[in-house]
Amino acid sequence: MSRGVINRVELVDSVLDFGSVAIDLSEYATTGLRIVAVGPSGIGKTNAGLLVAEQLAEQGWVCVLVDPEGEIASMYGDPVAGVDELAERLEKRDQAIVVVAARNATEFIPYGNAILEAADAHRKPIFLMIDEGQVFSAPKKRKGDIGEAADLVNQFAERGRKRALDLFLTAQRFTGSLHRSIFANKNLSLIGCQEDPTA
């Protein structure tokens, strides 16, 4: 009896180009992408995620950009009007980049559930970028909506591989910002630092 390996076909021939570095995504065909970008404000974490989203959108992914600060919508157009529109975009796959305005865990939960349901139902490539991940993922289980939102984000990281759901989170630091499950499941880290050149 031969054993099969779940292999994400769309990742086999895909590449991410970061300018001086190209990443062959065939390395991630059995794991999916679980990217965490860590560093202080202003070093380009969000821009790195948008670069990945644009390149994956050109290669057939539907890219969902969770925008807690309202900055991403100014570049990619109005956010979806609600959960029903997001579900429709993920089913029809007629828009390569979809912006979701969610300022906090409470607003994120219905969208997160819709993304998980679409990934379960369709199993076609979705790239989910969650900017300011610490808003939606608590380092420890907390009461109320932050705990439920963190559980959703953990499910994206833990179960996304078989559902063709790839994940990119930004965070300000390694400790005290994201649930440890995210770091346990990540397979690509982008780390930035900002220093005074005169120091």
PDB file of C-alpha atoms in Angstrom:
ATOM      1  CA  MET A   1       0.000   0.000   0.000  1.00  0.00           C
ATOM      2  CA  SER A   2       1.506   3.305  -1.078  1.00  0.00           C
ATOM      3  CA  ARG A   3       1.222   6.374   1.086  1.00  0.00           C
ATOM      4  CA  GLY A   4       0.145   9.619  -0.501  1.00  0.00           C
ATOM      5  CA  VAL A   5       1.351  13.033   0.516  1.00  0.00           C
ATOM      6  CA  ILE A   6      -0.897  16.072   0.464  1.00  0.00           C
ATOM      7  CA  ASN A   7       0.798  18.292  -2.065  1.00  0.00           C
ATOM      8  CA  ARG A   8      -0.512  21.776  -2.810  1.00  0.00           C
ATOM      9  CA  VAL A   9      -0.217  21.825  -6.601  1.00  0.00           C
ATOM     10  CA  GLU A  10      -0.563  25.610  -6.808  1.00  0.00           C
ATOM     11  CA  LEU A  11       2.568  26.021  -4.657  1.00  0.00           C
ATOM     12  CA  VAL A  12       4.732  23.679  -6.750  1.00  0.00           C
ATOM     13  CA  ASP A  13       5.291  26.169  -9.590  1.00  0.00           C
ATOM     14  CA  SER A  14       4.966  29.409  -7.613  1.00  0.00           C
ATOM     15  CA  VAL A  15       7.620  31.871  -6.530  1.00  0.00           C
ATOM     16  CA  LEU A  16       7.737  34.954  -4.321  1.00  0.00           C
ATOM     17  CA  ASP A  17      10.142  37.673  -5.402  1.00  0.00           C
ATOM     18  CA  PHE A  18      11.443  39.917  -2.624  1.00  0.00           C
ATOM     19  CA  GLY A  19      13.801  41.805  -4.928  1.00  0.00           C
ATOM     20  CA  SER A  20      17.211  40.424  -4.027  1.00  0.00           C
ATOM     21  CA  VAL A  21      15.723  37.115  -2.846  1.00  0.00           C
ATOM     22  CA  ALA A  22      13.312  34.760  -4.612  1.00  0.00           C
ATOM     23  CA  ILE A  23      11.533  32.108  -2.568  1.00  0.00           C
ATOM     24  CA  ASP A  24      10.608  28.892  -4.369  1.00  0.00           C
ATOM     25  CA  LEU A  25       7.217  27.966  -2.936  1.00  0.00           C
ATOM     26  CA  SER A  26       7.540  24.302  -3.915  1.00  0.00           C
ATOM     27  CA  GLU A  27       9.336  23.986  -0.558  1.00  0.00           C
ATOM     28  CA  TYR A  28       5.951  24.732   1.057  1.00  0.00           C
ATOM     29  CA  ALA A  29       3.787  22.474  -1.128  1.00  0.00           C
ATOM     30  CA  THR A  30       3.236  19.989   1.712  1.00  0.00           C
ATOM     31  CA  THR A  31       2.971  22.541   4.512  1.00  0.00           C
ATOM     32  CA  GLY A  32       1.374  25.660   3.058  1.00  0.00           C
ATOM     33  CA  LEU A  33       2.619  29.139   3.918  1.00  0.00           C
ATOM     34  CA  ARG A  34       2.611  30.285   7.546  1.00  0.00           C
ATOM     35  CA  ILE A  35       4.451  33.593   7.551  1.00  0.00           C
ATOM     36  CA  VAL A  36       5.040  35.833  10.551  1.00  0.00           C
ATOM     37  CA  ALA A  37       6.607  39.278  10.064  1.00  0.00           C
ATOM     38  CA  VAL A  38       7.957  40.711  13.309  1.00  0.00           C
ATOM     39  CA  GLY A  39       9.459  44.104  14.044  1.00  0.00           C
ATOM     40  CA  PRO A  40       8.792  47.628  15.252  1.00  0.00           C
ATOM     41  CA  SER A  41       6.426  50.048  13.586  1.00  0.00           C
ATOM     42  CA  GLY A  42       7.537  51.509  10.268  1.00  0.00           C
ATOM     43  CA  ILE A  43       9.961  48.830   9.068  1.00  0.00           C
ATOM     44  CA  GLY A  44       7.777  47.414   6.286  1.00  0.00           C
ATOM     45  CA  LYS A  45       5.916  44.415   7.769  1.00  0.00           C
ATOM     46  CA  THR A  46       2.625  45.448   6.175  1.00  0.00           C
ATOM     47  CA  ASN A  47       4.329  46.257   2.874  1.00  0.00           C
ATOM     48  CA  ALA A  48       5.931  42.806   2.840  1.00  0.00           C
ATOM     49  CA  GLY A  49       2.506  41.219   3.333  1.00  0.00           C
ATOM     50  CA  LEU A  50       1.002  43.322   0.550  1.00  0.00           C
ATOM     51  CA  LEU A  51       3.871  42.360  -1.762  1.00  0.00           C
ATOM     52  CA  VAL A  52       3.177  38.678  -1.055  1.00  0.00           C
ATOM     53  CA  ALA A  53      -0.566  39.232  -1.600  1.00  0.00           C
ATOM     54  CA  GLU A  54      -0.069  40.969  -4.942  1.00  0.00           C
ATOM     55  CA  GLN A  55       2.245  38.232  -6.214  1.00  0.00           C
ATOM     56  CA  LEU A  56      -0.013  35.394  -5.050  1.00  0.00           C
ATOM     57  CA  ALA A  57      -3.075  37.162  -6.514  1.00  0.00           C
ATOM     58  CA  GLU A  58      -1.317  37.131  -9.897  1.00  0.00           C
ATOM     59  CA  GLN A  59      -0.752  33.370  -9.451  1.00  0.00           C
ATOM     60  CA  GLY A  60      -4.390  32.460  -8.706  1.00  0.00           C
ATOM     61  CA  TRP A  61      -4.971  33.032  -4.982  1.00  0.00           C
ATOM     62  CA  VAL A  62      -7.836  35.093  -3.600  1.00  0.00           C
ATOM     63  CA  CYS A  63      -6.134  37.362  -1.097  1.00  0.00           C
ATOM     64  CA  VAL A  64      -8.044  38.583   1.949  1.00  0.00           C
ATOM     65  CA  LEU A  65      -6.414  41.536   3.679  1.00  0.00           C
ATOM     66  CA  VAL A  66      -7.614  42.193   7.238  1.00  0.00           C
ATOM     67  CA  ASP A  67      -7.240  45.928   7.783  1.00  0.00           C
ATOM     68  CA  PRO A  68      -7.632  47.061  11.417  1.00  0.00           C
ATOM     69  CA  GLU A  69      -6.326  50.590  10.844  1.00  0.00           C
ATOM     70  CA  GLY A  70      -8.040  51.552   7.567  1.00  0.00           C
ATOM     71  CA  GLU A  71      -4.748  51.982   5.695  1.00  0.00           C
ATOM     72  CA  ILE A  72      -4.996  49.048   3.296  1.00  0.00           C
ATOM     73  CA  ALA A  73      -8.417  50.047   1.941  1.00  0.00           C
ATOM     74  CA  SER A  74      -6.927  53.330   0.705  1.00  0.00           C
ATOM     75  CA  MET A  75      -4.686  51.304  -1.637  1.00  0.00           C
ATOM     76  CA  TYR A  76      -6.940  48.405  -2.680  1.00  0.00           C
ATOM     77  CA  GLY A  77     -10.443  49.847  -2.627  1.00  0.00           C
ATOM     78  CA  ASP A  78     -13.404  49.755  -0.309  1.00  0.00           C
ATOM     79  CA  PRO A  79     -13.673  46.869   2.131  1.00  0.00           C
ATOM     80  CA  VAL A  80     -16.424  44.302   1.702  1.00  0.00           C
ATOM     81  CA  ALA A  81     -19.799  45.518   2.965  1.00  0.00           C
ATOM     82  CA  GLY A  82     -20.148  42.555   5.328  1.00  0.00           C
ATOM     83  CA  VAL A  83     -19.709  38.840   5.894  1.00  0.00           C
ATOM     84  CA  ASP A  84     -22.134  37.860   3.101  1.00  0.00           C
ATOM     85  CA  GLU A  85     -20.136  39.805   0.522  1.00  0.00           C
ATOM     86  CA  LEU A  86     -16.884  38.226   1.734  1.00  0.00           C
ATOM     87  CA  ALA A  87     -18.412  34.734   1.441  1.00  0.00           C
ATOM     88  CA  GLU A  88     -19.605  35.585  -2.074  1.00  0.00           C
ATOM     89  CA  ARG A  89     -16.154  36.854  -3.143  1.00  0.00           C
ATOM     90  CA  LEU A  90     -14.536  33.670  -1.789  1.00  0.00           C
ATOM     91  CA  GLU A  91     -17.047  31.455  -3.574  1.00  0.00           C
ATOM     92  CA  LYS A  92     -17.060  33.269  -6.927  1.00  0.00           C
ATOM     93  CA  ARG A  93     -13.323  34.089  -6.813  1.00  0.00           C
ATOM     94  CA  ASP A  94     -14.047  37.081  -9.032  1.00  0.00           C
ATOM     95  CA  GLN A  95     -11.880  39.551  -7.125  1.00  0.00           C
ATOM     96  CA  ALA A  96      -8.199  38.795  -6.562  1.00  0.00           C
ATOM     97  CA  ILE A  97      -7.750  41.096  -3.556  1.00  0.00           C
ATOM     98  CA  VAL A  98     -10.486  41.576  -0.961  1.00  0.00           C
ATOM     99  CA  VAL A  99     -10.193  44.019   1.933  1.00  0.00           C
ATOM    100  CA  VAL A 100     -11.905  43.345   5.270  1.00  0.00           C
ATOM    101  CA  ALA A 101     -12.262  46.199   7.758  1.00  0.00           C
ATOM    102  CA  ALA A 102     -12.051  44.725  11.265  1.00  0.00           C
ATOM    103  CA  ARG A 103     -10.805  47.043  13.994  1.00  0.00           C
ATOM    104  CA  ASN A 104     -10.946  44.538  16.826  1.00  0.00           C
ATOM    105  CA  ALA A 105     -11.548  40.908  17.750  1.00  0.00           C
ATOM    106  CA  THR A 106     -15.318  41.318  17.929  1.00  0.00           C
ATOM    107  CA  GLU A 107     -15.516  42.645  14.356  1.00  0.00           C
ATOM    108  CA  PHE A 108     -13.065  40.003  13.127  1.00  0.00           C
ATOM    109  CA  ILE A 109     -14.878  36.888  14.416  1.00  0.00           C
ATOM    110  CA  PRO A 110     -17.697  36.715  11.805  1.00  0.00           C
ATOM    111  CA  TYR A 111     -15.217  37.338   8.980  1.00  0.00           C
ATOM    112  CA  GLY A 112     -12.839  34.719  10.381  1.00  0.00           C
ATOM    113  CA  ASN A 113     -15.650  32.171  10.510  1.00  0.00           C
ATOM    114  CA  ALA A 114     -16.609  32.989   6.898  1.00  0.00           C
ATOM    115  CA  ILE A 115     -13.005  32.485   5.749  1.00  0.00           C
ATOM    116  CA  LEU A 116     -12.783  29.134   7.553  1.00  0.00           C
ATOM    117  CA  GLU A 117     -16.123  28.010   6.087  1.00  0.00           C
ATOM    118  CA  ALA A 118     -15.051  29.009   2.559  1.00  0.00           C
ATOM    119  CA  ALA A 119     -11.723  27.202   2.950  1.00  0.00           C
ATOM    120  CA  ASP A 120     -13.558  24.071   4.136  1.00  0.00           C
ATOM    121  CA  ALA A 121     -16.155  24.225   1.368  1.00  0.00           C
ATOM    122  CA  HIS A 122     -14.062  25.164  -1.675  1.00  0.00           C
ATOM    123  CA  ARG A 123     -10.439  24.224  -0.902  1.00  0.00           C
ATOM    124  CA  LYS A 124      -9.098  26.655  -3.460  1.00  0.00           C
ATOM    125  CA  PRO A 125      -6.104  28.860  -2.646  1.00  0.00           C
ATOM    126  CA  ILE A 126      -6.790  31.685  -0.208  1.00  0.00           C
ATOM    127  CA  PHE A 127      -4.082  33.950   1.179  1.00  0.00           C
ATOM    128  CA  LEU A 128      -5.049  35.645   4.425  1.00  0.00           C
ATOM    129  CA  MET A 129      -3.004  38.604   5.613  1.00  0.00           C
ATOM    130  CA  ILE A 130      -3.804  39.775   9.131  1.00  0.00           C
ATOM    131  CA  ASP A 131      -2.163  43.110   9.781  1.00  0.00           C
ATOM    132  CA  GLU A 132      -1.458  43.997  13.417  1.00  0.00           C
ATOM    133  CA  GLY A 133      -1.997  40.367  14.402  1.00  0.00           C
ATOM    134  CA  GLN A 134      -1.760  41.177  18.109  1.00  0.00           C
ATOM    135  CA  VAL A 135      -5.226  42.776  17.843  1.00  0.00           C
ATOM    136  CA  PHE A 136      -6.720  39.362  16.989  1.00  0.00           C
ATOM    137  CA  SER A 137      -4.393  36.840  18.635  1.00  0.00           C
ATOM    138  CA  ALA A 138      -3.734  36.925  22.358  1.00  0.00           C
ATOM    139  CA  PRO A 139      -0.499  35.484  23.775  1.00  0.00           C
ATOM    140  CA  LYS A 140      -2.569  33.580  26.329  1.00  0.00           C
ATOM    141  CA  LYS A 141      -6.187  32.504  26.223  1.00  0.00           C
ATOM    142  CA  ARG A 142      -8.252  35.484  27.383  1.00  0.00           C
ATOM    143  CA  LYS A 143     -11.903  35.971  28.170  1.00  0.00           C
ATOM    144  CA  GLY A 144     -14.426  37.160  25.651  1.00  0.00           C
ATOM    145  CA  ASP A 145     -13.946  37.848  21.988  1.00  0.00           C
ATOM    146  CA  ILE A 146     -10.139  38.023  21.999  1.00  0.00           C
ATOM    147  CA  GLY A 147     -10.062  34.360  23.038  1.00  0.00           C
ATOM    148  CA  GLU A 148     -12.474  33.364  20.264  1.00  0.00           C
ATOM    149  CA  ALA A 149     -10.572  35.422  17.683  1.00  0.00           C
ATOM    150  CA  ALA A 150      -7.278  33.868  18.810  1.00  0.00           C
ATOM    151  CA  ASP A 151      -8.827  30.399  18.428  1.00  0.00           C
ATOM    152  CA  LEU A 152      -9.799  31.233  14.843  1.00  0.00           C
ATOM    153  CA  VAL A 153      -6.326  32.508  13.989  1.00  0.00           C
ATOM    154  CA  ASN A 154      -4.826  29.367  15.531  1.00  0.00           C
ATOM    155  CA  GLN A 155      -7.135  27.231  13.370  1.00  0.00           C
ATOM    156  CA  PHE A 156      -5.929  29.071  10.258  1.00  0.00           C
ATOM    157  CA  ALA A 157      -2.348  28.254  11.225  1.00  0.00           C
ATOM    158  CA  GLU A 158      -2.972  24.666  12.330  1.00  0.00           C
ATOM    159  CA  ARG A 159      -5.564  23.472   9.802  1.00  0.00           C
ATOM    160  CA  GLY A 160      -5.057  25.716   6.801  1.00  0.00           C
ATOM    161  CA  ARG A 161      -2.628  23.430   4.991  1.00  0.00           C
ATOM    162  CA  LYS A 162      -5.261  20.893   3.913  1.00  0.00           C
ATOM    163  CA  ARG A 163      -7.716  23.660   3.061  1.00  0.00           C
ATOM    164  CA  ALA A 164      -5.389  25.654   0.772  1.00  0.00           C
ATOM    165  CA  LEU A 165      -5.410  28.533   3.250  1.00  0.00           C
ATOM    166  CA  ASP A 166      -2.126  30.399   3.582  1.00  0.00           C
ATOM    167  CA  LEU A 167      -1.477  32.892   6.363  1.00  0.00           C
ATOM    168  CA  PHE A 168       0.593  36.040   6.904  1.00  0.00           C
ATOM    169  CA  LEU A 169       0.562  37.847  10.271  1.00  0.00           C
ATOM    170  CA  THR A 170       2.375  40.955  11.353  1.00  0.00           C
ATOM    171  CA  ALA A 171       3.374  41.515  14.975  1.00  0.00           C
ATOM    172  CA  GLN A 172       5.454  44.043  16.845  1.00  0.00           C
ATOM    173  CA  ARG A 173       7.507  41.480  18.747  1.00  0.00           C
ATOM    174  CA  PHE A 174       8.007  37.764  19.288  1.00  0.00           C
ATOM    175  CA  THR A 175       6.924  37.666  22.924  1.00  0.00           C
ATOM    176  CA  GLY A 176       3.661  38.901  24.344  1.00  0.00           C
ATOM    177  CA  SER A 177       2.068  39.692  20.988  1.00  0.00           C
ATOM    178  CA  LEU A 178       0.736  36.516  19.321  1.00  0.00           C
ATOM    179  CA  HIS A 179      -0.514  33.208  20.686  1.00  0.00           C
ATOM    180  CA  ARG A 180       2.331  30.696  20.946  1.00  0.00           C
ATOM    181  CA  SER A 181       0.492  28.345  18.587  1.00  0.00           C
ATOM    182  CA  ILE A 182       1.176  30.811  15.755  1.00  0.00           C
ATOM    183  CA  PHE A 183       4.910  30.639  16.364  1.00  0.00           C
ATOM    184  CA  ALA A 184       4.764  26.856  16.728  1.00  0.00           C
ATOM    185  CA  ASN A 185       3.114  26.533  13.296  1.00  0.00           C
ATOM    186  CA  LYS A 186       4.944  29.243  11.316  1.00  0.00           C
ATOM    187  CA  ASN A 187       7.372  28.125   8.646  1.00  0.00           C
ATOM    188  CA  LEU A 188       8.699  31.439   7.352  1.00  0.00           C
ATOM    189  CA  SER A 189       9.797  34.368   9.517  1.00  0.00           C
ATOM    190  CA  LEU A 190      10.482  37.879   8.296  1.00  0.00           C
ATOM    191  CA  ILE A 191      12.335  39.865  10.939  1.00  0.00           C
ATOM    192  CA  GLY A 192      13.070  43.560  10.728  1.00  0.00           C
ATOM    193  CA  CYS A 193      14.820  46.012  12.955  1.00  0.00           C
ATOM    194  CA  GLN A 194      15.160  49.753  13.055  1.00  0.00           C
ATOM    195  CA  GLU A 195      18.300  51.356  14.398  1.00  0.00           C
ATOM    196  CA  ASP A 196      19.709  54.834  14.561  1.00  0.00           C
ATOM    197  CA  PRO A 197      22.744  54.741  12.216  1.00  0.00           C
ATOM    198  CA  THR A 198      24.543  57.294  14.400  1.00  0.00           C
ATOM    199  CA  ALA A 199      24.288  55.062  17.497  1.00  0.00           C
TER     200      ALA A 199
END
